[in-house]
Coordinates of C-alpha atoms and ligand atoms in Angstrom, one line a residue:
M23 CA 75.2 97.4 138.6
A24 CA 75.7 95.8 135.2
V25 CA 79.2 96.2 133.7
I26 CA 79.2 98.5 130.7
Q27 CA 80.6 96.8 127.6
S28 CA 82.4 98.4 124.7
I29 CA 80.5 99.0 121.4
R30 CA 80.2 95.9 119.1
G31 CA 83.0 95.9 116.5
T32 CA 85.4 98.0 118.6
K33 CA 88.4 96.7 120.5
D34 CA 90.5 97.9 123.4
I35 CA 94.2 97.8 122.6
L36 CA 95.6 96.5 125.8
P37 CA 99.1 97.1 127.2
E38 CA 100.1 93.5 126.3
E39 CA 99.3 94.2 122.7
I40 CA 100.7 97.7 122.4
K41 CA 104.2 96.6 121.4
I42 CA 103.1 95.3 118.1
W43 CA 101.1 98.4 117.4
Q44 CA 104.1 100.6 118.2
Y45 CA 106.3 98.4 116.0
I46 CA 103.8 98.7 113.1
E47 CA 103.5 102.4 113.5
K48 CA 107.2 103.0 113.8
T49 CA 107.7 101.0 110.6
C50 CA 105.1 103.2 108.9
R51 CA 106.9 106.3 110.0
D52 CA 110.4 105.0 109.0
I53 CA 109.3 103.8 105.6
S54 CA 107.3 107.0 104.9
Q55 CA 110.3 109.1 105.8
K56 CA 112.6 107.1 103.6
Y57 CA 110.3 107.9 100.6
G58 CA 109.9 111.5 101.6
Y59 CA 106.3 111.4 102.8
S60 CA 105.2 113.8 105.6
E61 CA 102.6 113.0 108.2
I62 CA 99.2 114.7 108.1
R63 CA 96.4 114.4 110.8
T64 CA 92.9 115.5 110.1
P65 CA 89.8 115.5 112.3
I66 CA 88.0 112.3 113.1
F67 CA 84.7 113.7 111.9
E68 CA 83.9 115.7 108.8
K69 CA 80.8 117.2 107.2
T70 CA 79.0 114.2 105.7
E71 CA 79.3 115.8 102.2
V72 CA 83.1 115.1 102.2
F73 CA 82.5 111.4 102.0
A74 CA 79.1 111.4 100.2
R75 CA 80.6 113.4 97.4
G76 CA 84.2 112.0 97.7
V77 CA 83.7 108.3 98.2
G78 CA 80.5 108.1 96.0
A79 CA 76.8 108.0 96.9
E80 CA 76.3 104.6 95.4
T81 CA 79.1 102.8 97.3
D82 CA 78.4 100.5 100.2
I83 CA 80.4 102.7 102.5
V84 CA 78.2 105.8 101.9
N85 CA 74.9 103.8 101.5
K86 CA 75.1 101.5 104.4
E87 CA 78.2 101.9 106.5
M88 CA 78.7 105.5 107.6
Y89 CA 78.3 106.7 111.2
T90 CA 76.3 109.8 110.4
F91 CA 74.5 112.0 112.9
S92 CA 73.2 115.5 113.3
D93 CA 75.2 117.5 115.9
R94 CA 73.4 119.8 118.2
G95 CA 73.6 122.6 115.7
G96 CA 71.7 120.4 113.1
E97 CA 74.8 119.8 110.9
S98 CA 75.2 116.4 109.3
I99 CA 78.4 115.0 110.6
T100 CA 80.2 111.7 109.7
L101 CA 82.9 109.8 111.5
R102 CA 85.5 109.3 108.8
P103 CA 85.1 105.9 107.1
E104 CA 88.4 106.4 105.3
Q105 CA 91.1 109.1 104.9
T106 CA 91.5 109.9 101.3
A107 CA 88.5 112.2 100.8
A108 CA 89.1 114.0 104.1
L109 CA 92.8 114.4 103.3
V110 CA 91.9 115.9 99.9
R111 CA 89.5 118.3 101.7
A112 CA 92.4 119.4 104.0
V113 CA 94.8 119.8 101.1
I114 CA 92.4 122.1 99.2
Q115 CA 91.3 124.0 102.3
N116 CA 94.9 124.6 103.5
N117 CA 96.2 125.3 100.0
L118 CA 99.0 122.8 100.4
L119 CA 99.6 122.5 96.7
A120 CA 100.4 126.2 96.3
N121 CA 104.2 126.1 96.1
T122 CA 105.2 122.5 95.6
G123 CA 105.6 120.0 92.9
A124 CA 104.4 116.7 94.2
L125 CA 102.9 116.6 97.6
R126 CA 103.6 113.4 99.5
L127 CA 101.6 112.7 102.6
F128 CA 101.1 109.8 105.0
Y129 CA 98.7 109.1 107.8
I130 CA 97.9 106.7 110.6
G131 CA 94.5 106.8 112.3
S132 CA 91.2 105.2 113.2
Y133 CA 88.3 104.9 110.8
F134 CA 84.7 103.9 111.3
R135 CA 82.4 101.7 109.2
Y136 CA 79.2 100.1 110.3
E137 CA 80.0 96.6 108.9
R138 CA 79.1 93.2 110.2
P139 CA 82.0 92.5 112.6
Q140 CA 84.0 89.3 112.0
K141 CA 87.6 88.2 112.0
G142 CA 89.6 91.2 110.5
R143 CA 86.5 93.3 110.2
L144 CA 85.7 95.9 112.8
R145 CA 83.5 99.0 113.1
E146 CA 86.5 101.0 114.4
F147 CA 89.7 100.0 112.6
H148 CA 93.0 101.6 111.9
Q149 CA 94.8 102.4 108.7
Y150 CA 98.2 103.4 107.6
G151 CA 98.1 105.1 104.2
V152 CA 100.0 107.4 101.8
E153 CA 98.8 109.8 99.1
C154 CA 101.1 111.1 96.3
I155 CA 99.4 114.2 95.0
S156 CA 99.7 116.2 91.7
S157 CA 101.5 113.8 89.3
S158 CA 99.5 112.1 86.6
F159 CA 102.5 110.0 85.5
P160 CA 102.8 106.3 86.1
E161 CA 106.0 106.9 88.0
S162 CA 103.9 108.0 91.0
D163 CA 101.6 104.9 90.7
A164 CA 104.8 102.8 90.8
E165 CA 106.2 104.8 93.7
V166 CA 103.3 104.2 96.0
I167 CA 103.2 100.5 95.1
L168 CA 106.9 100.2 95.8
L169 CA 106.5 102.0 99.1
A170 CA 103.6 99.7 100.1
N171 CA 105.8 96.7 99.1
S172 CA 108.8 98.0 101.1
Y173 CA 106.5 98.4 104.1
I174 CA 105.0 94.9 103.9
K175 CA 108.5 93.4 103.5
S176 CA 110.0 95.3 106.4
L177 CA 107.3 94.0 108.6
G178 CA 108.6 90.5 107.7
I179 CA 105.4 89.5 105.7
K180 CA 106.3 87.3 102.8
N181 CA 103.6 85.3 101.2
Y182 CA 101.1 87.8 99.9
K183 CA 99.7 88.6 96.6
L184 CA 99.5 92.0 94.8
R185 CA 96.4 92.2 92.5
L186 CA 96.6 94.8 89.8
N187 CA 94.1 96.3 87.4
S188 CA 93.3 99.4 85.4
L189 CA 89.9 101.1 85.4
G190 CA 91.1 103.4 82.6
N191 CA 89.9 106.9 82.2
D192 CA 86.3 108.2 81.8
L193 CA 86.2 107.4 78.2
T194 CA 87.3 103.8 78.8
R195 CA 84.8 103.3 81.6
K196 CA 81.9 104.7 79.6
K197 CA 82.6 102.4 76.7
Y198 CA 83.2 99.4 79.0
L199 CA 80.2 100.0 81.2
E200 CA 77.9 99.9 78.2
V201 CA 79.3 96.5 77.3
L202 CA 79.3 95.3 80.9
V203 CA 75.7 96.3 81.6
K204 CA 74.5 94.7 78.4
Y205 CA 76.3 91.4 79.4
L206 CA 74.9 91.6 83.0
N207 CA 71.4 92.3 81.8
S208 CA 71.5 89.3 79.5
N209 CA 72.4 87.1 82.5
I210 CA 70.4 89.0 85.1
S211 CA 68.2 86.0 86.2
K212 CA 71.3 84.2 87.3
L213 CA 72.7 87.0 89.5
S214 CA 72.3 87.3 93.3
Q215 CA 69.7 89.9 94.5
D216 CA 72.5 92.3 95.5
S217 CA 74.1 92.1 92.1
K218 CA 70.8 92.5 90.3
N219 CA 70.3 95.8 92.2
R220 CA 73.8 96.9 91.4
V221 CA 73.4 96.5 87.6
S222 CA 71.5 99.7 87.5
T223 CA 73.2 101.6 90.4
N224 CA 76.9 100.6 90.3
P225 CA 77.5 97.8 87.7
L226 CA 81.3 97.7 88.2
R227 CA 80.8 96.5 91.7
V228 CA 79.1 93.3 90.5
L229 CA 82.6 92.2 89.5
D230 CA 83.6 92.4 93.1
S231 CA 80.8 90.3 94.4
K232 CA 81.8 87.3 96.6
H233 CA 78.3 85.7 96.3
P234 CA 78.6 82.1 94.9
D235 CA 75.6 82.7 92.6
D236 CA 77.6 85.5 90.8
S237 CA 81.0 83.7 90.3
E238 CA 80.2 82.1 87.0
I239 CA 78.8 85.3 85.4
I240 CA 81.8 87.3 86.7
L241 CA 84.2 84.7 85.2
G242 CA 82.6 85.2 81.8
A243 CA 82.3 89.0 81.9
P244 CA 84.1 91.1 79.4
S245 CA 87.5 92.4 80.7
I246 CA 88.0 96.1 81.1
L247 CA 91.6 95.6 80.1
D248 CA 90.3 94.9 76.6
Y249 CA 88.7 98.3 76.5
L250 CA 91.5 100.6 77.6
D251 CA 91.9 103.6 75.3
T252 CA 95.4 104.5 74.1
D253 CA 96.2 106.9 77.0
S254 CA 95.0 104.5 79.7
L255 CA 96.8 101.6 78.0
E256 CA 100.1 103.5 77.8
H257 CA 99.8 104.5 81.4
F258 CA 99.1 101.0 82.6
E259 CA 101.9 99.5 80.4
L260 CA 104.4 101.8 82.1
V261 CA 103.2 101.0 85.6
K262 CA 103.7 97.3 84.9
K263 CA 107.1 98.0 83.3
Y264 CA 108.2 99.9 86.4
L265 CA 107.0 97.1 88.7
D266 CA 108.8 94.5 86.5
A267 CA 112.0 96.5 86.7
A268 CA 111.6 96.7 90.5
K269 CA 111.0 92.9 90.5
I270 CA 107.6 93.3 92.1
E271 CA 105.3 90.4 91.4
Y272 CA 101.7 91.1 90.6
I273 CA 98.6 89.3 89.3
L274 CA 96.6 91.0 86.7
D275 CA 92.9 90.8 87.7
S276 CA 90.3 92.5 85.6
T277 CA 87.6 91.9 88.2
L278 CA 89.4 94.1 90.8
V279 CA 87.3 97.3 91.0
R280 CA 87.6 98.4 94.6
G281 CA 84.7 99.6 96.8
L282 CA 85.2 103.4 96.4
D283 CA 84.0 105.4 93.4
Y284 CA 86.9 107.8 93.1
Y285 CA 89.3 105.5 91.3
C286 CA 90.5 105.6 87.7
N287 CA 93.4 103.9 85.9
T288 CA 95.6 101.9 88.3
V289 CA 93.9 100.0 91.1
F290 CA 95.6 97.4 93.3
E291 CA 95.1 95.3 96.4
F292 CA 97.3 93.3 98.7
Q293 CA 96.0 89.9 99.8
S294 CA 97.0 87.2 102.2
D295 CA 95.8 83.7 102.6
L296 CA 96.3 83.9 106.4
L297 CA 93.3 86.2 106.8
G298 CA 90.3 84.1 106.0
S299 CA 87.4 85.7 104.1
Q300 CA 88.6 89.3 104.8
D301 CA 91.8 88.7 102.9
A302 CA 92.6 92.2 101.6
F303 CA 95.0 93.9 104.0
G304 CA 95.7 96.9 101.8
G305 CA 94.5 98.6 98.7
G306 CA 94.5 101.7 96.7
G307 CA 94.8 103.3 93.3
R308 CA 94.7 106.5 91.3
Y309 CA 92.1 109.1 91.7
N310 CA 92.2 112.1 89.3
K311 CA 88.7 113.5 89.8
L312 CA 88.4 113.6 93.6
F313 CA 90.0 117.1 93.9
S314 CA 87.5 118.7 91.5
E315 CA 84.6 116.7 93.0
L316 CA 85.4 118.3 96.4
G317 CA 85.6 121.8 94.9
G318 CA 89.4 122.0 94.2
K319 CA 91.2 122.4 91.0
D320 CA 91.8 119.3 88.9
T321 CA 94.7 117.5 90.5
P322 CA 95.8 113.9 89.8
A323 CA 96.8 111.7 92.7
V324 CA 97.4 108.1 93.7
G325 CA 97.6 106.4 97.1
F326 CA 96.9 103.3 99.2
A327 CA 95.8 102.4 102.8
M328 CA 96.6 99.2 104.8
G329 CA 94.4 97.9 107.6
I330 CA 96.6 97.7 110.8
E331 CA 94.4 95.1 112.5
R332 CA 94.8 92.8 109.4
L333 CA 98.5 93.3 109.4
I334 CA 98.5 92.2 113.1
L335 CA 96.5 89.1 112.3
I336 CA 99.1 88.2 109.6
L337 CA 102.0 88.9 111.9
S338 CA 100.4 86.8 114.7
A339 CA 99.8 83.9 112.2
L340 CA 103.5 84.2 111.2
K341 CA 104.4 84.3 114.9
E342 CA 106.5 87.3 114.4
N343 CA 107.3 88.1 118.0
T344 CA 108.1 91.7 118.6
T345 CA 107.1 91.8 122.2
K346 CA 110.2 90.2 123.7
N347 CA 112.1 93.3 124.7
S348 CA 111.1 94.8 127.9
D349 CA 110.3 98.4 128.5
I350 CA 111.7 98.2 132.0
S351 CA 115.5 97.7 132.4
A352 CA 115.7 97.9 136.1
V353 CA 113.6 97.2 139.2
V354 CA 114.4 98.7 142.6
V355 CA 113.5 96.3 145.4
P356 CA 113.3 97.7 148.9
M357 CA 113.1 94.8 151.4
E358 CA 111.2 96.7 154.0
E359 CA 109.0 99.7 154.4
K360 CA 111.7 101.8 156.0
Y361 CA 113.9 101.6 152.8
Y362 CA 111.4 103.1 150.5
E363 CA 112.7 106.7 150.8
Y364 CA 116.2 105.5 149.8
A365 CA 114.7 103.3 147.1
L366 CA 113.0 106.4 145.5
V367 CA 116.4 108.2 145.5
V368 CA 118.0 105.2 143.7
A369 CA 115.2 105.0 141.2
S370 CA 115.5 108.7 140.4
K371 CA 119.2 108.4 139.9
L372 CA 118.7 105.5 137.4
R373 CA 116.0 107.4 135.4
D374 CA 117.4 110.9 135.5
E375 CA 121.2 110.5 135.5
M376 CA 121.6 107.2 133.7
N377 CA 118.6 107.2 131.4
I378 CA 117.5 103.7 132.5
S379 CA 113.8 102.8 132.5
T380 CA 113.1 101.8 136.1
Q381 CA 110.2 100.4 138.1
I382 CA 109.8 100.4 141.8
D383 CA 107.3 98.3 143.8
I384 CA 104.5 100.5 145.1
S385 CA 102.5 97.8 146.9
R386 CA 105.0 97.0 149.7
R387 CA 105.2 93.4 148.7
S388 CA 107.7 90.7 149.8
L389 CA 111.2 90.4 148.3
K390 CA 110.0 87.2 146.6
A391 CA 107.0 88.9 145.0
Q392 CA 109.1 91.8 143.8
M393 CA 111.7 89.5 142.2
R394 CA 108.9 87.6 140.4
D395 CA 107.8 90.9 139.0
A396 CA 111.3 91.7 137.8
D397 CA 111.2 88.3 136.0
R398 CA 107.8 89.0 134.5
L399 CA 109.0 92.4 133.3
N400 CA 112.1 90.8 131.7
A401 CA 114.2 93.4 133.5
K402 CA 118.0 93.3 133.2
Y403 CA 118.8 94.5 136.7
A404 CA 117.3 94.3 140.2
L405 CA 118.7 96.7 142.8
I406 CA 118.0 95.2 146.2
I407 CA 118.0 97.4 149.3
G408 CA 118.2 95.8 152.7
E409 CA 119.7 97.0 156.0
E410 CA 123.4 96.8 155.0
E411 CA 122.8 98.6 151.6
F412 CA 120.7 101.3 153.3
T413 CA 123.3 102.1 156.1
N414 CA 126.2 102.0 153.6
N415 CA 124.6 104.1 150.9
S416 CA 124.9 101.1 148.6
I417 CA 122.8 98.6 146.7
M418 CA 123.0 94.9 145.9
L419 CA 123.0 94.8 142.1
K420 CA 121.6 91.6 140.6
F421 CA 122.4 91.0 137.0
L422 CA 119.3 89.0 136.2
E423 CA 120.3 87.4 132.9
E424 CA 123.8 86.4 134.2
K425 CA 122.4 85.3 137.6
R426 CA 125.2 87.0 139.6
Q427 CA 125.2 89.9 142.0
E428 CA 127.5 92.6 143.5
F429 CA 127.4 94.9 146.5
I430 CA 128.1 98.4 145.1
P431 CA 128.3 101.9 146.6
L432 CA 125.7 104.1 145.0
E433 CA 128.1 106.6 143.5
Q434 CA 129.8 103.8 141.6
L435 CA 126.5 102.5 140.1
K436 CA 127.2 104.2 136.8
N437 CA 130.2 102.1 136.2
Y438 CA 128.1 98.9 136.4
I439 CA 125.0 99.7 134.5
S440 CA 124.7 100.7 130.9
Ligands
HAM10 P1 89.9 100.4 101.6 O1 90.2 99.2 100.7 O2 88.4 100.7 101.8 O3 90.6 101.6 100.9 O4 90.6 100.2 102.9 C1 92.0 99.9 103.0 C2 92.2 98.8 104.0 O5 91.7 99.1 105.3 C3 91.6 97.4 103.6 O6 92.4 96.7 102.7 C4 91.6 96.7 105.0 O7 92.8 96.2 105.3 C5 91.3 97.9 105.9 N1 89.9 97.9 106.3 C6 88.8 98.4 105.6 N2 87.7 98.2 106.3 C7 87.9 97.6 107.4 C8 87.2 97.1 108.5 N3 85.9 97.3 108.6 N4 87.8 96.5 109.5 C9 89.2 96.3 109.5 N5 89.9 96.7 108.5 C10 89.4 97.4 107.4 C11 90.5 102.9 101.4 O8 90.1 103.1 102.5 C12 91.1 103.9 100.5 N6 91.0 105.2 101.2 C13 92.6 103.6 100.2 C14 93.2 104.6 99.3 C15 94.1 105.5 99.7 N7 93.0 104.7 98.0 C16 93.8 105.7 97.6 N8 94.4 106.2 98.6

């Protein structure tokens, strides 16, 4: 029978890779906790409306990339392509804003987009993200960018770029879009087919195009930063001032518009040259309209998400090795079948009384094979059991790093192992 393969664009995370995932996730939790963010977990699927309304009907995500299907009851269901809209749904539904000032949440999970798979781009991928809800002030924009920056730094990633832009408020965008559409229309013959289509459906996204035909037109496009109204400008100036005070470097980039429709004011993206064409490993921004668009009361918010697979690609390129430490500290090595019962007693003693992670051979292999295993596992101790050890209720304790061994009565084991 043919072997069944996994779905294109999905990846098994194998035991040999799990260390780096655990390290990345632990760092997410540590940093989030340091900034006072609590974890939230929402379902993997939602009513399609959550994303169609939340992310925006004219975005690539909603138009082309969602895994949408009817369930057996005829309801349109979508595997979440991102977390923000679903999280806002959950905050509204569970009334999480009732008694608090700012609500600070973080999440780690898997997300689904039907994109063309390539390096750093999958159909099931993972994100770590945070959302800071209910403050309209630039302090909260700065807080999430600082948090993202602390996170990246604590993973040991150094050479990356933070691109920053402001999309202003509704008034700004209305004014700017008129100018932009006029400009794009006057150059329409030079644009790629995708961008031509977007001029009428989602003109801001033309600025985000990577198509070589579009680059010259994008370069000459009017900058949204020249159209910010007083409020938007004040907000953005303060965000920049706070980042300057925190010595966070950023590049102002008026073509940064992001692929989701809910943004206003501050938007940002983290980029690394180590990633190839999918070079953004994180991004986010402010979204003040999403709550009301999903039926809640007007609530300002700001957040970001990082792609975990892309962080791993960067760490592997940097050769950050987090997999050196072993999970197993001790291996118990019975030399013959008749010592297995005693070996199980020794293993239990190590695990239960001494809190030592312990592995025992279950394939009745030779001493040599078992010792090779101890080496592969990077264990600190091997506890060998032969005839003499068995009859004297003892073990031969090998200190694997120091390459020495001692014959020890079992009740004294505690004094030798830490
Ligand atoms: P996003 O830019 O669509 O934003 O995704 C954030 C990150 O997820 C990207 O920078 C990238 O690292 C990773 N990512 C996205 N798509 C893929 C894919 N197909 N394969 C691998 N990695 C991918 C959002 O999702 C927003 N919800 C972020 C946000 C939170 N804005 C405000 N709060």
